[in-house]
Short mmCIF file of C-alpha atoms in Angstrom, two decimals:
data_model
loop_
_atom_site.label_atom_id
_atom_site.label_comp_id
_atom_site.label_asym_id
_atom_site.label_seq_id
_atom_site.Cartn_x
_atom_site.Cartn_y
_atom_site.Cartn_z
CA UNK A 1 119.90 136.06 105.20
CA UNK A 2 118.26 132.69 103.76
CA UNK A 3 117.47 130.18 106.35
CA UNK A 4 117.70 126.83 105.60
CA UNK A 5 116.10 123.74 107.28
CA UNK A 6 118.02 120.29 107.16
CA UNK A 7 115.44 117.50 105.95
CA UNK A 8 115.72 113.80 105.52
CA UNK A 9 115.86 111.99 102.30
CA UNK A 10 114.27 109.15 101.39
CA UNK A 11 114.99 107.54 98.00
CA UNK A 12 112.42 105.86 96.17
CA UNK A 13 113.68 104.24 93.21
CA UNK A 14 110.75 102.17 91.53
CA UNK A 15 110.73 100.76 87.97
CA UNK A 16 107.81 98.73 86.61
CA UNK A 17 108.18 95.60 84.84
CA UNK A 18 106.55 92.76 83.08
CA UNK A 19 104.68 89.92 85.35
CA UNK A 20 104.81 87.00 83.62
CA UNK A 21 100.63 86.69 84.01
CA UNK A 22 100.18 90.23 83.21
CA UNK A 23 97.66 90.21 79.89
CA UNK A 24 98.21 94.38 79.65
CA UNK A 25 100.90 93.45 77.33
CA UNK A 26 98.53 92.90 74.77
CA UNK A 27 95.73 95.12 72.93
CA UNK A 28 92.29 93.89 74.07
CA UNK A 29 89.74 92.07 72.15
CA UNK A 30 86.16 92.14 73.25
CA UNK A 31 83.56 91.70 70.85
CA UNK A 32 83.00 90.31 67.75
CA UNK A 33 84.70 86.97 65.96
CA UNK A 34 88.26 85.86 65.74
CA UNK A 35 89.82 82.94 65.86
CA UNK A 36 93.20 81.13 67.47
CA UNK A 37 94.16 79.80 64.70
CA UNK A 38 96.99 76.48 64.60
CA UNK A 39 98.51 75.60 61.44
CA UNK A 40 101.49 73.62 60.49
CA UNK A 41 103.58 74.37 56.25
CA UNK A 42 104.94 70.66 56.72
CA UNK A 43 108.10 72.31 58.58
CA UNK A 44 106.77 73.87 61.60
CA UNK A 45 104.12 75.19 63.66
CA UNK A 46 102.50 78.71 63.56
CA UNK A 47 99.94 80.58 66.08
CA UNK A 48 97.83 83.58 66.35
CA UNK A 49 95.15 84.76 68.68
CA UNK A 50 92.94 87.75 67.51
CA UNK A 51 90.17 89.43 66.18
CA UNK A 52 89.75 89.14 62.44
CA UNK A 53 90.83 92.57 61.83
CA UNK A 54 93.71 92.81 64.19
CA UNK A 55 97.14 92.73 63.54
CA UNK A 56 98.96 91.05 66.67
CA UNK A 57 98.25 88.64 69.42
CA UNK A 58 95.51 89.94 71.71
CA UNK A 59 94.17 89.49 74.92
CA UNK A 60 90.24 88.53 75.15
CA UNK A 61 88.34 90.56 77.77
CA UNK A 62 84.66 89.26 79.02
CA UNK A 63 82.38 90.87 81.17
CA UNK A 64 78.78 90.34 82.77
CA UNK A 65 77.49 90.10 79.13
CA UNK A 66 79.09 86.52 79.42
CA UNK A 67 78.05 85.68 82.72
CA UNK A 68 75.48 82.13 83.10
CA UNK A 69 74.08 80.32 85.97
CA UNK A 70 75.55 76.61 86.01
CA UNK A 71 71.97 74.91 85.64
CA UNK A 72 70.88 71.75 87.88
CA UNK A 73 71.81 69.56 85.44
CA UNK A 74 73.90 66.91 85.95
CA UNK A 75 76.05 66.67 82.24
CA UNK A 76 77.55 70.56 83.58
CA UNK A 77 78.24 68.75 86.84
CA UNK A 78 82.09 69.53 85.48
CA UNK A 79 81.55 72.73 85.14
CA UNK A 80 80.80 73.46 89.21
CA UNK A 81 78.15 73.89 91.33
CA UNK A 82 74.62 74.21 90.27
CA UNK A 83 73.67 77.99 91.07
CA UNK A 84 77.04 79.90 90.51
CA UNK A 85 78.41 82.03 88.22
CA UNK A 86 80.81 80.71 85.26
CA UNK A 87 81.79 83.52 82.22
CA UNK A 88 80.97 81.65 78.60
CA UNK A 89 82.43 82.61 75.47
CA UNK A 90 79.71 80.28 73.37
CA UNK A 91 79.59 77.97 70.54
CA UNK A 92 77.01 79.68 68.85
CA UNK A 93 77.33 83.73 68.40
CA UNK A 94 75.43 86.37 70.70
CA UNK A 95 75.64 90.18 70.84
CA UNK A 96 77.90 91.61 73.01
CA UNK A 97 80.29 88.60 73.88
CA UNK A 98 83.53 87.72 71.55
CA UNK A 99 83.01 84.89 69.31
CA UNK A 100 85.71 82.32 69.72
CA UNK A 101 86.90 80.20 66.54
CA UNK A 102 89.84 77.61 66.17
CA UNK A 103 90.73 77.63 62.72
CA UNK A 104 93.30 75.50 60.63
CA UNK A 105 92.51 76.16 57.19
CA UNK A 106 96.30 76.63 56.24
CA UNK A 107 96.77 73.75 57.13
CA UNK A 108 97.05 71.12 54.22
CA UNK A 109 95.28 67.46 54.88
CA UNK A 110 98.24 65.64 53.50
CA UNK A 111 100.22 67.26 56.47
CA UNK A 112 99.34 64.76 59.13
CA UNK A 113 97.98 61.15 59.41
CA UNK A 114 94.22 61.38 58.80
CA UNK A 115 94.44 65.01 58.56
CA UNK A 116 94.25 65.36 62.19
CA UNK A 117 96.90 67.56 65.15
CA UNK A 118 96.04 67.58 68.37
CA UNK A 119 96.05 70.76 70.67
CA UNK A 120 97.21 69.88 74.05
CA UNK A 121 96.57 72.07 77.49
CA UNK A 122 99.79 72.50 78.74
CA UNK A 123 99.94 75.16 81.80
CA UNK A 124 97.25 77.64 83.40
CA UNK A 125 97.88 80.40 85.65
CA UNK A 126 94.78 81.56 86.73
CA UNK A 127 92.34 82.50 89.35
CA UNK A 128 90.07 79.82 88.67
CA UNK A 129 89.29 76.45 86.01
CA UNK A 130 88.82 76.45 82.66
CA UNK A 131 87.03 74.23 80.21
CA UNK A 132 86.21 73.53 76.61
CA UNK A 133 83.64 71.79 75.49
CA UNK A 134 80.29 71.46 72.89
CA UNK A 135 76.74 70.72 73.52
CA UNK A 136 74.54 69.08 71.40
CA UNK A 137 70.89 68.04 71.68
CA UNK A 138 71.55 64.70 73.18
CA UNK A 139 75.52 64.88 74.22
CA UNK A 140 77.90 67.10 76.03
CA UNK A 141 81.69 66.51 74.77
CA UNK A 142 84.02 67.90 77.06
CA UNK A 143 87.75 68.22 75.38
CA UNK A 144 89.54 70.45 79.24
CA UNK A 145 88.45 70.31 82.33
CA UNK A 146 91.29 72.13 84.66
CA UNK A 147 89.36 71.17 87.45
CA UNK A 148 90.73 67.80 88.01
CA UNK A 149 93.92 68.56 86.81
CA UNK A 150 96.04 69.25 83.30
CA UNK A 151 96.37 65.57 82.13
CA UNK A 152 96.62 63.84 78.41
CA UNK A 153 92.90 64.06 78.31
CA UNK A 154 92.83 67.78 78.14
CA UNK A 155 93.12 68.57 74.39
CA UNK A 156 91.46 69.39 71.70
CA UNK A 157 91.51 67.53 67.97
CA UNK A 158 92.16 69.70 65.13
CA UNK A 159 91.04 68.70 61.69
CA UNK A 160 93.43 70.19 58.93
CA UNK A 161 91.16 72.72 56.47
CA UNK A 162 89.01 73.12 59.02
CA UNK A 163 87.39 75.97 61.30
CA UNK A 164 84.69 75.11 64.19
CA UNK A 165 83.54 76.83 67.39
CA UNK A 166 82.94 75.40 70.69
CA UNK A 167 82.20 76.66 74.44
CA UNK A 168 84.96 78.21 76.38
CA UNK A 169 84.88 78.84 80.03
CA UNK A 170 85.80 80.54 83.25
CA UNK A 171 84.65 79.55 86.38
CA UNK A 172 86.30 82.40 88.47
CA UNK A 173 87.06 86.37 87.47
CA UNK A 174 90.49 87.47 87.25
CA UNK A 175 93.38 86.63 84.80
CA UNK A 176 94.22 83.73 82.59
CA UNK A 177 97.35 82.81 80.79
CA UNK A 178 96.80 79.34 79.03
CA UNK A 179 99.47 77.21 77.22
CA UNK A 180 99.11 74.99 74.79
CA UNK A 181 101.29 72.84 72.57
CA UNK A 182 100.36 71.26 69.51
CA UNK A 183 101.64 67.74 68.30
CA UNK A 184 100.92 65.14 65.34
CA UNK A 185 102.07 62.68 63.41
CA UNK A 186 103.16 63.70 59.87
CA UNK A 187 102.03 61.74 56.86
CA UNK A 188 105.44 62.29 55.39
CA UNK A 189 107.61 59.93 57.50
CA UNK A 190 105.48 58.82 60.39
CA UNK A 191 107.20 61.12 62.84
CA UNK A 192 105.73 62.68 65.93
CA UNK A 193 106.11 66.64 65.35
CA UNK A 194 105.25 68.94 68.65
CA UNK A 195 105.62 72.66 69.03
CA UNK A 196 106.64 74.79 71.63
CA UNK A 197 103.92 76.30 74.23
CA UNK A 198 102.19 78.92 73.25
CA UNK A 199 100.50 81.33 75.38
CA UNK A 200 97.13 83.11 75.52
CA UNK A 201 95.38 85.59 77.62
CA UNK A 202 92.29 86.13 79.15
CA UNK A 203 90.70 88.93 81.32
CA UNK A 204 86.98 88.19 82.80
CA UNK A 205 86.01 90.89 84.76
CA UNK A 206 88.91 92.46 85.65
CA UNK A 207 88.63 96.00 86.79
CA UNK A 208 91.89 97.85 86.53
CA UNK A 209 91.83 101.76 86.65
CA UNK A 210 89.58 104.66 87.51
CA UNK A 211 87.36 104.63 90.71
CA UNK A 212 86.10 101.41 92.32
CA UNK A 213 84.60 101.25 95.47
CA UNK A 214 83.63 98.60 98.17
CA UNK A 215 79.98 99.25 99.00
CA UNK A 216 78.07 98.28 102.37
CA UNK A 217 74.97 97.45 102.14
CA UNK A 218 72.58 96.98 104.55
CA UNK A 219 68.74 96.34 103.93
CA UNK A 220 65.69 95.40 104.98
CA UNK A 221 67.90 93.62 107.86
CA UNK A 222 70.36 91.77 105.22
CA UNK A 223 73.90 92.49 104.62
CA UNK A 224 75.36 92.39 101.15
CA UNK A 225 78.55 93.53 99.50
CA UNK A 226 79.09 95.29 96.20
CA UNK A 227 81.43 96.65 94.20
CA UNK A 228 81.00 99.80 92.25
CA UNK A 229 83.05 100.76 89.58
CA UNK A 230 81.83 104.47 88.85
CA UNK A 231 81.07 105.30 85.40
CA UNK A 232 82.66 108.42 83.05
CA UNK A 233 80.58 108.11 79.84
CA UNK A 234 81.43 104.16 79.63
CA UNK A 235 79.23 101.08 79.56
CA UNK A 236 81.19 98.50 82.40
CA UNK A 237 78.23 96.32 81.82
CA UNK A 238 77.59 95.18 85.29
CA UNK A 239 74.52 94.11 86.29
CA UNK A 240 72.59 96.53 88.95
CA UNK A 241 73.00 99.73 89.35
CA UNK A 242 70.39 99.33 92.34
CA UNK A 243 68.08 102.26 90.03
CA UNK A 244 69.29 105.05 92.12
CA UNK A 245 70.00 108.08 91.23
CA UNK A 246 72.77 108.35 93.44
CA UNK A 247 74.75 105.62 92.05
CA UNK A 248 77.17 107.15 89.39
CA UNK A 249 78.41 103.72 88.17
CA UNK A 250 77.87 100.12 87.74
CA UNK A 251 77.72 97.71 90.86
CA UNK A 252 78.78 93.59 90.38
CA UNK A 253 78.22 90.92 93.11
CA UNK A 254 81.36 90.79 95.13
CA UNK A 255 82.54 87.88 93.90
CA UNK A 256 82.12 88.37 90.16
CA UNK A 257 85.39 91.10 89.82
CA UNK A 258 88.97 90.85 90.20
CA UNK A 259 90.60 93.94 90.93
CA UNK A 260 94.27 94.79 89.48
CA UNK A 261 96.69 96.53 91.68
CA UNK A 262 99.12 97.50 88.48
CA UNK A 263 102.55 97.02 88.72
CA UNK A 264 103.06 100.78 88.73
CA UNK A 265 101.64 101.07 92.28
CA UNK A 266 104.98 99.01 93.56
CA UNK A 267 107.03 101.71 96.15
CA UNK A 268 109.27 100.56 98.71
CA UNK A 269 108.68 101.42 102.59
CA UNK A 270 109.89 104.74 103.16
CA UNK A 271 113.22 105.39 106.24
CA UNK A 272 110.46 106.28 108.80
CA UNK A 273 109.91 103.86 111.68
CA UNK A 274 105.75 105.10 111.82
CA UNK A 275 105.76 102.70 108.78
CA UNK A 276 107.27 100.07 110.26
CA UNK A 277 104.91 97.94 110.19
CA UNK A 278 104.81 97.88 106.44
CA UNK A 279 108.32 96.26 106.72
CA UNK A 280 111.84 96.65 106.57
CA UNK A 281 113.13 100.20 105.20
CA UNK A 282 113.96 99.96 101.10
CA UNK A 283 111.53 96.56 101.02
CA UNK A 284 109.26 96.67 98.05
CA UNK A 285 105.39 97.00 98.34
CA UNK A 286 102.26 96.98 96.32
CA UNK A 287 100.07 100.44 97.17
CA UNK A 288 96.33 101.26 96.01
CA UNK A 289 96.63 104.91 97.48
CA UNK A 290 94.29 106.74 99.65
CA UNK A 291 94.98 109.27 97.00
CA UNK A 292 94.35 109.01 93.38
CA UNK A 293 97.30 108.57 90.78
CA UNK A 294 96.84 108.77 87.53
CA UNK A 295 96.46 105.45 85.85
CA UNK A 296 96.23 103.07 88.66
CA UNK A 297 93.15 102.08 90.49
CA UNK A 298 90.90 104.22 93.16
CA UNK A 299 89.62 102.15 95.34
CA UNK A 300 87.57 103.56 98.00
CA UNK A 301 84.71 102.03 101.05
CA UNK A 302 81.41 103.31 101.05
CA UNK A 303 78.75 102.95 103.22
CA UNK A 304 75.84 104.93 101.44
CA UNK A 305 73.20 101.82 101.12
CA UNK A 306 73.16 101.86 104.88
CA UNK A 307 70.66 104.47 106.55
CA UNK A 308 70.95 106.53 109.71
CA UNK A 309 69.72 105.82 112.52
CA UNK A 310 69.72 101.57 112.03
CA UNK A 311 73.25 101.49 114.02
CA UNK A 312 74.41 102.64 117.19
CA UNK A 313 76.13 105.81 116.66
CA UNK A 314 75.29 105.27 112.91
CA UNK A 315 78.77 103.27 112.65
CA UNK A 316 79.28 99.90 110.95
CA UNK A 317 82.24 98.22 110.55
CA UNK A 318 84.64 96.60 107.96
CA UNK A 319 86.16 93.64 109.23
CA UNK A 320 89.20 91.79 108.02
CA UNK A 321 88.36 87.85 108.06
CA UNK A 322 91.00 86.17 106.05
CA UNK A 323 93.71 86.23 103.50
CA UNK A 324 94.80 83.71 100.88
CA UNK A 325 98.04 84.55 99.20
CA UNK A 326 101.72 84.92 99.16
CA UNK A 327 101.98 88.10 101.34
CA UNK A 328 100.83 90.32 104.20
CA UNK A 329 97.49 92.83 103.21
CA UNK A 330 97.68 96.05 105.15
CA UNK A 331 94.84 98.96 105.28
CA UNK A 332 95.82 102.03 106.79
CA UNK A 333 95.46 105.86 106.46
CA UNK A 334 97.82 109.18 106.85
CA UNK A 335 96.93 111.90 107.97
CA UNK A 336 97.92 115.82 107.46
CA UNK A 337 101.40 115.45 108.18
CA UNK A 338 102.18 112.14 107.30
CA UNK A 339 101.33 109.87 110.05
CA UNK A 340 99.40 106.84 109.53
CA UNK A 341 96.53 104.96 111.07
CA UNK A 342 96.58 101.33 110.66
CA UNK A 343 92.89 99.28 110.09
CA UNK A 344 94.24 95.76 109.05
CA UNK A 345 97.74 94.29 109.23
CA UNK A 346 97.80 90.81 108.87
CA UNK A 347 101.07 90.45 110.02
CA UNK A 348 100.39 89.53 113.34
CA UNK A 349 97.58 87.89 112.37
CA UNK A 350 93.71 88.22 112.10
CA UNK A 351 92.36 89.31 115.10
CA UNK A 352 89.41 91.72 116.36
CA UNK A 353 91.51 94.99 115.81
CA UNK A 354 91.69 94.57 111.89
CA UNK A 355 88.76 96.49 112.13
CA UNK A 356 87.67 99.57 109.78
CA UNK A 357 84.87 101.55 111.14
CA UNK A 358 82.93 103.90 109.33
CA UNK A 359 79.51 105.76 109.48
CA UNK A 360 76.28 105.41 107.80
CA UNK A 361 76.20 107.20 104.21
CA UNK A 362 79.97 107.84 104.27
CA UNK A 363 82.54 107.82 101.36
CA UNK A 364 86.12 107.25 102.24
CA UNK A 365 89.53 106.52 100.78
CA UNK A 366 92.23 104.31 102.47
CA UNK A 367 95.67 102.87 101.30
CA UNK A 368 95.29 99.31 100.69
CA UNK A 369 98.66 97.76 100.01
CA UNK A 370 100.12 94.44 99.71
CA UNK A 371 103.68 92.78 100.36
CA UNK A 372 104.47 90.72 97.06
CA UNK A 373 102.84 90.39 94.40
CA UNK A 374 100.64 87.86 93.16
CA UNK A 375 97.28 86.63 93.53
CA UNK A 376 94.86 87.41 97.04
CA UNK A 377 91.59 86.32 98.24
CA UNK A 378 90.98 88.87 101.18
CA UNK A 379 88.06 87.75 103.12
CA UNK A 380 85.98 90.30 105.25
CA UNK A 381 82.48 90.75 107.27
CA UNK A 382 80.38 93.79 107.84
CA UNK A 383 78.82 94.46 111.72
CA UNK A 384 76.99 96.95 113.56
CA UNK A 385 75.28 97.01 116.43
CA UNK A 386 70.85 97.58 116.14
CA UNK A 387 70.03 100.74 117.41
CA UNK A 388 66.66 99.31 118.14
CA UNK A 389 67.74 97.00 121.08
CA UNK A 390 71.77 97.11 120.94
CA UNK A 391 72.31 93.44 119.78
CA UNK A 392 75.16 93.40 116.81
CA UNK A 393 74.11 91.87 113.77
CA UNK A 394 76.89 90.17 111.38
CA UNK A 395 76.90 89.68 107.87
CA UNK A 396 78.57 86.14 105.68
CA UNK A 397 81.94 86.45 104.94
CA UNK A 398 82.69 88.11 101.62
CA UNK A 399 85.93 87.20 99.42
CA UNK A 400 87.18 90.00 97.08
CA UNK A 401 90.67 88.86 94.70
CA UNK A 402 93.36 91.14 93.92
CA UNK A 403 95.64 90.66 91.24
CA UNK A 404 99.04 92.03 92.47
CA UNK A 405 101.18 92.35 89.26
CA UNK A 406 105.27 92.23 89.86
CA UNK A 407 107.64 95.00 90.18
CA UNK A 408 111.61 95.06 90.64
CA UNK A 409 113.58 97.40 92.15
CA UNK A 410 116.31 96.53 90.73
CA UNK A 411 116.95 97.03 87.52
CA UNK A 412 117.92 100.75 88.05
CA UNK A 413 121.65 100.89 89.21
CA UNK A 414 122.43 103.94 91.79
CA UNK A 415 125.90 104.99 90.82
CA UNK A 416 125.46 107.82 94.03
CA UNK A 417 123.56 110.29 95.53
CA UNK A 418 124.07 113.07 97.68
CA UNK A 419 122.98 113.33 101.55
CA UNK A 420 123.22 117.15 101.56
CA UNK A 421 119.87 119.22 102.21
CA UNK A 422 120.87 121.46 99.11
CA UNK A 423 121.34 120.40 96.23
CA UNK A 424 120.41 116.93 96.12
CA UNK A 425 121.78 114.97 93.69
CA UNK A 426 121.28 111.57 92.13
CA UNK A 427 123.46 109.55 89.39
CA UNK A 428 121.93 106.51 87.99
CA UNK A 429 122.36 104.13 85.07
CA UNK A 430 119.92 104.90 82.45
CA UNK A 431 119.03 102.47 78.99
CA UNK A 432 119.35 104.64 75.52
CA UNK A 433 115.94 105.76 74.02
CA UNK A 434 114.41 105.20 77.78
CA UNK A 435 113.10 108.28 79.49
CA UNK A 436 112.97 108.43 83.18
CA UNK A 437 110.58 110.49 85.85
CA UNK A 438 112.00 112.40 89.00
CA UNK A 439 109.35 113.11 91.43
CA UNK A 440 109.58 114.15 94.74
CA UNK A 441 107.19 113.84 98.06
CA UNK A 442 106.75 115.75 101.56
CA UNK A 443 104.13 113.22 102.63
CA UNK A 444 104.28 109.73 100.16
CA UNK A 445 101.02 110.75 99.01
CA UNK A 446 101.18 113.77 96.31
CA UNK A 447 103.80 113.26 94.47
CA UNK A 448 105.50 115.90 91.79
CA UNK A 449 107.27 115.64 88.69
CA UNK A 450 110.42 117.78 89.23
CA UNK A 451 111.86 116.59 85.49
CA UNK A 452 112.90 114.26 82.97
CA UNK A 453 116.10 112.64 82.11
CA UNK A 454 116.60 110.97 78.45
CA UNK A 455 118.45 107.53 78.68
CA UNK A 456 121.57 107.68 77.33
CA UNK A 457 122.80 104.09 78.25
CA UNK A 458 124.89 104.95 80.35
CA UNK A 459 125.29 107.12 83.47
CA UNK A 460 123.07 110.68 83.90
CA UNK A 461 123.23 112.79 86.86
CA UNK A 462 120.18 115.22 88.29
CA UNK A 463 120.47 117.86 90.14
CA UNK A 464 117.85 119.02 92.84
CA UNK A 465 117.66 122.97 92.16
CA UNK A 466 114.55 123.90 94.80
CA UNK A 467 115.89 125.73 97.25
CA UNK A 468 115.39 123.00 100.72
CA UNK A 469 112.40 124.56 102.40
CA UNK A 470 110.66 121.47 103.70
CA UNK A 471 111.56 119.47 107.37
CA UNK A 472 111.75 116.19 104.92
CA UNK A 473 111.55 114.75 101.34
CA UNK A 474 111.37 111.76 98.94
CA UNK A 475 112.12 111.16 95.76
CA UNK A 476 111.35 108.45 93.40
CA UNK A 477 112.99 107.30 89.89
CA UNK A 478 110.25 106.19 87.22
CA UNK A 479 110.74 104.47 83.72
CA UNK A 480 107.75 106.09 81.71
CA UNK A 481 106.61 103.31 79.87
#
């Protein structure tokens, strides 16, 4: 006689979909010249923004290859600081870094008075500011400045027939999405003529999949903080890879990377009052797992730059500082059978528990997770106390942004489901030529396929056919996209 254990069921139901900043829409474009090119027939307005071999619209990608120092100058006073980092796609070509044209050479000169259109800055969503603007030997002509502002002054003049380069850039990493509208007056009647925005994207230095982690780093009695993106036969082209042998990747200055949590990470807080603290049952979350998933981000805290025997009990610590954005940030850990172990929960606030402690010369992986998407500035220190003479020693604060990209949960209609430990069962509305993932959990952290269903557009029913030989369960619905 079969003996069967009752379990709990917990549905997941997550589908991805589109953020309205989110530039993965879009192949990627990062090297060599293209153009956005603006051109009017005399009866409306047509854009494009690619490389000159491309077919589509693309999004353009820089890294550290475009990275400059804002010089003590006062003419880049505009641009920020003197000292810090800004990400240039230049006037003038250079290895490694897209070159940047604006063309309108189907453009006719009879098409507008003087043979001149204007190409106004209409929007930004972004991280950071943005500028345009050419240098010369004796004058800097700035056409957008963000900084102050999107205003009438932020455009740039477009001769008909013409094509021309200029300086573009970023004073922040992350994501950009850009609109512009162009306008003129045509020759032909004296009318003002003004198209709708357009968009374009921008990624500068955004790191988005494979294995990233935080590094501590303490030496010769300094604190830093790095991030590591570890390397599988590709060039990231960061900047210091500290020469050591026991780096396997390529380390950037904290506050040169943006890290994407893809929308594909969304679940919703599982029926299980340990994760209360995550939120309500059913709400929907953003999750960087302590445990790798294909395709999304692994992003782990190491503390192998600091040595043993500099701390007491060779610990540091990670501590949470601040957070800028339109949700809670959690960090916590589960254990064997599920339970987790919360570091940071700024829920309650920031306090001295939102505290991660770790050893010297340790590797770990946590759950990060966040409550809505959007964009995050997570501030945190690094301490330890001096094994020498027991005094703690404190590092700056550090800011590290996360770009949380939207999910719904609701565009997948549950027609029912079944409560019974055997067989589960689940009926849902499905979209013709759409195919759909069931995968099942004992934990929330390994997940399995169990099948597929084809979309049909209309309702589909699967079955559960394992035999209920766990204490509990969850399942999950996912659009493969």
């Amino acid at each position: 006689m079969n003996k069967y254990i009752l379990f709990n069921i917990s549905l997941l139901l997550v589908i991805a979909s589109p953020n309205i900043v989110n530039a993965q829409e879009n192949e990627k474009w990062t090297n060599g010249h293209g153009d956005l090119s603006v051109n009017h027939d005399g009866s409306e307005w047509s854009f494009s923004f690619r490389h000159e071999d491309a077919v589509g619209d693309q999004t353009a990608v820089l890294n550290q290859n475009s990275k400059e120092i804002i010089p003590e100058d006062s003419r880049f006073n505009f641009l920020g600081d003197a000292g810090a980092p800004i990400w240039i796609i230049p006037q003038v070509a250079k290895p490694e870094i897209l070159f940047l044209g604006m063309n309108a050479e189907s453009t006719a000169k009879s098409t507008f008075e003087q043979g001149l259109f204007n190409l106004q800055l209409s929007s930004i969503h972004a991280p950071g500011d943005f500028f345009i603007w050419k240098a010369s030997l004796n004058e800097i002509n700035i056409d957008i400045n963000s900084s102050d502002g999107i205003g009438e002054s932020d455009r740039m003049q477009f001769p008909a027939r013409a094509h021309f380069h200029k300086n573009w850039g970023f004073n922040s990493p992350g994501t950009y999405r850009l609109g512009f509208r162009a306008n003129g007056i045509l020759e032909n009647g004296g009318l003002l003529t003004e198209s709708e925005e357009y968009f374009i994207n921008f990624e500068v230095n955004v790191l988005s999949k494979g294995e990233v982690d935080l590094e501590i780093v303490y030496e010769d009695g300094e604190w830093e903080a790095e991030i590591l993106a570890h390397v599988h036969g590709e060039d990231d082209h960061g900047e210091d890879d500290h020469g050591d042998e026991g780096h396997d990747g390529v380390a950037y200055p904290v506050n040169e990377v943006a890290i994407r949590v893809d929308s594909r990470s969304a679940t919703v807080v599982p029926n299980d009052p340990a994760f209360g603290f995550l939120g309500h049952p059913g709400e929907l979350f953003y999750e960087l797992s302590q445990h790798e998933e294909e395709g999304l981000l692994y992003l782990g805290i190491a503390s192998d730059e600091v040595e043993a025997g500099v701390f007491v009990g060779d610990e540091v610590q990670l501590n949470l500082k601040s957070v800028e954005g339109p949700g809670e940030v959690y960090l916590y850990s589960t254990d064997t059978f599920g339970k987790p172990t919360v570091m940071f929960n700024s829920v309650d606030g920031i306090s001295e528990s939102d505290t991660f402690v770790m050893k010297a010369g340790a590797h770990s992986h946590q759950s990060m997770a966040f409550s809505e998407a959007g964009v995050y500035r997570v501030g945190f220190d690094f301490s330890g106390k001096l094994a020498a003479n027991g005094e703690e020693t404190r590092s700056r604060e550090f800011q590290l942004l996360f770009e949380v990209e939207g999910a719904s949960s609701n565009d997948l209609i549950i027609d029912s489901f079944s409560t019974a430990a055997s067989p589960f069962s689940l009926a849902f509305q499905t979209e013709s030529d759409s195919t759909y993932k069931i995968e099942a959990s004992h934990d929330l952290k390994k997940w399995g396929e169990l099948g597929e269903v084809q979309g049909t557009g209309s309702s589909v029913k699967f079955i559960e056919r394992r035999k209920a030989m766990f204490l509990q369960q969850y399942y999950r619905v996912k659009l493969v996209e």
